[in-house]
PDB file of C-alpha atoms in Angstrom:
ATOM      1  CA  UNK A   1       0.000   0.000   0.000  1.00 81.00           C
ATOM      2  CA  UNK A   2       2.979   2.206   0.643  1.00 86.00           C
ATOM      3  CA  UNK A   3       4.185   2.066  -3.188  1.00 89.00           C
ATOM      4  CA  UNK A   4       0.596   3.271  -4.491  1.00 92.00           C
ATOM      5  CA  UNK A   5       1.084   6.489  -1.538  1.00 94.00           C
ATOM      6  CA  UNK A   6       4.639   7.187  -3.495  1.00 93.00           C
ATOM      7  CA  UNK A   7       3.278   6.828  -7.185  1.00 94.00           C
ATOM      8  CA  UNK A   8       0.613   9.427  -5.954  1.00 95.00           C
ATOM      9  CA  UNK A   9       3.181  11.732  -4.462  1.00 95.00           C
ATOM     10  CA  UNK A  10       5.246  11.227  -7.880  1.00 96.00           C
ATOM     11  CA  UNK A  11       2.241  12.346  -9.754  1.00 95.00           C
ATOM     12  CA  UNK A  12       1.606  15.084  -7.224  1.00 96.00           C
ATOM     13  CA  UNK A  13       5.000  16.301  -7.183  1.00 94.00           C
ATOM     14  CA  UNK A  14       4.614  16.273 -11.257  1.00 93.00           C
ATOM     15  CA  UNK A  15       1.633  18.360 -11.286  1.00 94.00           C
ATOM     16  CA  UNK A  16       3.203  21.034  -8.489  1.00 94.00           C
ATOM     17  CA  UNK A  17       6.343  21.505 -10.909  1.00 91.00           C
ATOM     18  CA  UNK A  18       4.475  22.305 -13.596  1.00 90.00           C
ATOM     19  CA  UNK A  19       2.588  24.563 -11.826  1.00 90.00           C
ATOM     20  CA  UNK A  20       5.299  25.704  -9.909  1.00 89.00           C
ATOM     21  CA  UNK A  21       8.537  25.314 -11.768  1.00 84.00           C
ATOM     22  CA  UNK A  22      10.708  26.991  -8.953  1.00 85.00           C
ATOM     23  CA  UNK A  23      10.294  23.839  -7.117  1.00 86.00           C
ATOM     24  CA  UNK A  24      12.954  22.207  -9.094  1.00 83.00           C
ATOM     25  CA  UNK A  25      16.007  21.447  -7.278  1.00 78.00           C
ATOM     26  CA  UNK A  26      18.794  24.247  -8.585  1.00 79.00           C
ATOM     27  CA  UNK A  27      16.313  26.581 -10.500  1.00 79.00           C
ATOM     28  CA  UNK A  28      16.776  29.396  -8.506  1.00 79.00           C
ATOM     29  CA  UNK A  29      20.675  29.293  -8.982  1.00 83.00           C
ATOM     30  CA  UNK A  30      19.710  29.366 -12.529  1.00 80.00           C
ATOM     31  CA  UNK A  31      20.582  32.695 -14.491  1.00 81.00           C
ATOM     32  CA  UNK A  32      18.054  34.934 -16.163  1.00 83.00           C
ATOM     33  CA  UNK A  33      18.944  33.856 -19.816  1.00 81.00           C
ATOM     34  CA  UNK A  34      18.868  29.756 -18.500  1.00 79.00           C
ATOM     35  CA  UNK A  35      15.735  30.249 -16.634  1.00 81.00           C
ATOM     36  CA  UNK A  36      14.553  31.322 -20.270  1.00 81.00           C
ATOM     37  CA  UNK A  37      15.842  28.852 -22.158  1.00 79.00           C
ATOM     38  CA  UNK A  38      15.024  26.005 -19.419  1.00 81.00           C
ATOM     39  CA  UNK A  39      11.157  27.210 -19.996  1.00 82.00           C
ATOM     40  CA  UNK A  40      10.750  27.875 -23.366  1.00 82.00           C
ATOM     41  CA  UNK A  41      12.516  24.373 -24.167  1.00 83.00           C
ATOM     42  CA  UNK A  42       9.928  22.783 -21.825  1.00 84.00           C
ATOM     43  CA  UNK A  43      11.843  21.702 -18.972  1.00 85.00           C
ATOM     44  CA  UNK A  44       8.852  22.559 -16.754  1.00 87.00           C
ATOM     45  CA  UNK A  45       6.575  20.050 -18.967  1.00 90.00           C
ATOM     46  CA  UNK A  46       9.379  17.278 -18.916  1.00 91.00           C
ATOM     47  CA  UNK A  47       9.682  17.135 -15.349  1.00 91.00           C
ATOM     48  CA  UNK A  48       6.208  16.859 -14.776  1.00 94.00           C
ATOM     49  CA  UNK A  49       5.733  13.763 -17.647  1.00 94.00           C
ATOM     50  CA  UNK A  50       8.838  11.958 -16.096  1.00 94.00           C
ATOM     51  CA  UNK A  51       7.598  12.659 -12.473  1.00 95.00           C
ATOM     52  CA  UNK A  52       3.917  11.201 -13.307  1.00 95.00           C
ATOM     53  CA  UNK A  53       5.517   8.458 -15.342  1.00 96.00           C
ATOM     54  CA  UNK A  54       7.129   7.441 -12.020  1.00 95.00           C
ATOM     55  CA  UNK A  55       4.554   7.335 -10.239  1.00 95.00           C
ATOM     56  CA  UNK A  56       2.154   5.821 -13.083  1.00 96.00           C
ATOM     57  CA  UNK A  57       4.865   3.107 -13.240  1.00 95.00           C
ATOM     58  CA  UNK A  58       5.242   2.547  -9.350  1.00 94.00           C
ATOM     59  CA  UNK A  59       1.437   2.216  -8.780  1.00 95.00           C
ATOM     60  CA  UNK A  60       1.210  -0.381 -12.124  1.00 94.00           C
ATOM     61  CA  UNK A  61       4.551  -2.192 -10.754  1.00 93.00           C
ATOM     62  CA  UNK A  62       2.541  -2.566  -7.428  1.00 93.00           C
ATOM     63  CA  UNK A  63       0.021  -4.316  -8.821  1.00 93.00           C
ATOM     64  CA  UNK A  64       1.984  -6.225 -11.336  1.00 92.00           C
ATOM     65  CA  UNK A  65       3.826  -7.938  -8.380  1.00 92.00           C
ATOM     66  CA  UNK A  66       0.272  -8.824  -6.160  1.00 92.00           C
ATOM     67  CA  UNK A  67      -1.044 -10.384  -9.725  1.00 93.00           C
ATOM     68  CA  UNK A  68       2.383 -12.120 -10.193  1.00 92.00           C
ATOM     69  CA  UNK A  69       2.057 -13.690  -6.346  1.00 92.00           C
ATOM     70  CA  UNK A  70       5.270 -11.750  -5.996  1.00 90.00           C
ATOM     71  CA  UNK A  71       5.506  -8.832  -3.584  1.00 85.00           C
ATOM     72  CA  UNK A  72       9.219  -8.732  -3.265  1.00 86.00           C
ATOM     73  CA  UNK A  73       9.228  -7.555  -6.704  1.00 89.00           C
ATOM     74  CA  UNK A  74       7.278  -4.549  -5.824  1.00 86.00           C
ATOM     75  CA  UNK A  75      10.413  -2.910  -3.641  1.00 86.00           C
ATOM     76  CA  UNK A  76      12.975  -3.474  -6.670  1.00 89.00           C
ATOM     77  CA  UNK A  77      10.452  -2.236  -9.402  1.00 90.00           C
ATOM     78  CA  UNK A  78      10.491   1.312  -6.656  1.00 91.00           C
ATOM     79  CA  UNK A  79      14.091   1.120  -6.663  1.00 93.00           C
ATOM     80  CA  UNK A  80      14.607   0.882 -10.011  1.00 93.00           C
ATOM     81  CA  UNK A  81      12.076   3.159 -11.255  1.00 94.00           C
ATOM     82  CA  UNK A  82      13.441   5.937  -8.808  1.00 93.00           C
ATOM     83  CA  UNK A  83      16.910   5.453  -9.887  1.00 95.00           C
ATOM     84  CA  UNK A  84      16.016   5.575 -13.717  1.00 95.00           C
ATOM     85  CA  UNK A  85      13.986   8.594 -13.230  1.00 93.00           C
ATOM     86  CA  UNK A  86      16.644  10.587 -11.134  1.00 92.00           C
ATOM     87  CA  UNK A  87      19.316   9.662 -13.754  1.00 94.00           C
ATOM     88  CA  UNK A  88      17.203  11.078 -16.954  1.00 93.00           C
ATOM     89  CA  UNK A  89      16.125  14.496 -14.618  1.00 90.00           C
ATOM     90  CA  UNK A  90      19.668  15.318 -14.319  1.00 89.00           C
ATOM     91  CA  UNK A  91      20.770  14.371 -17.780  1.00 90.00           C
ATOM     92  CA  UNK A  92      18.072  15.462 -19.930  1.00 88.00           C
ATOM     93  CA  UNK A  93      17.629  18.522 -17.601  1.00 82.00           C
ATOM     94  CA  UNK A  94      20.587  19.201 -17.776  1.00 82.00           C
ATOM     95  CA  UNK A  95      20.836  19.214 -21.639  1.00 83.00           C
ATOM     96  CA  UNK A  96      17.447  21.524 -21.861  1.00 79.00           C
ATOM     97  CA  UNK A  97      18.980  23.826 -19.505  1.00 77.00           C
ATOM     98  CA  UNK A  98      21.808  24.538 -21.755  1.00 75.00           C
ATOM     99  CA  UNK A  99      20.704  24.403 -25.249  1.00 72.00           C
ATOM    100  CA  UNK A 100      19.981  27.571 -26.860  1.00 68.00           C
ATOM    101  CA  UNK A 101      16.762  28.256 -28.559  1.00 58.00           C
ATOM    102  CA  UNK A 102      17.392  29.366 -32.093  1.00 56.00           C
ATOM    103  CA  UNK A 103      15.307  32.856 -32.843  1.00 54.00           C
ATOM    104  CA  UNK A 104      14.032  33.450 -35.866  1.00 48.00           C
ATOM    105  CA  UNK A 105      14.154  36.930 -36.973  1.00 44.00           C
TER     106      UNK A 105
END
């Protein structure tokens, strides 16, 4: 029951950085001209899909592992799936952070 309460804070967490993307971790250290580029190349929108994908794939996981007769499965599928996700925030974050947004003119 404690995996479907995480998948719901995932998808909670999602929706609150989309709403609010100064909740992301180092986006107030950003400068003006990244905090531009990080928003108009959607890094708001691809934390929230990755976030809700997390917990879409914790809660699914969860009951994956009850159908399988396996509930030992259910703590490495959260392991994993945290893990994963972390690893593409900070990559792919990184990356839309940085690249420049060509301007037409």
């Amino acid at each position: 029951m404690g995996t479907i309460y995480v998948g719901i804070l995932f998808i909670a967490i999602g929706i609150l950085i989309r709403i609010f993307p100064n909740l992301l971790a180092g986006y107030n250290q950003l400068s003006q001209r990244e905090r531009e580029n990080s928003i108009s190349n959607g890094l708001p929108t691809f934390a929230f899909i990755v976030f809700c994908l997390m917990g879409i794939i914790l809660i699914a996981g969860h009951f994956a592992a009850i159908g399988l007769n396996k509930p030992s499965l259910s703590g490495s599928i959260n392991i994993s799936v945290i893990l994963i996700g972390a690893v593409v925030l900070i990559v792919f974050g990184k990356i839309l952070t940085n690249k420049r947004v060509k301007k037409t003119e």
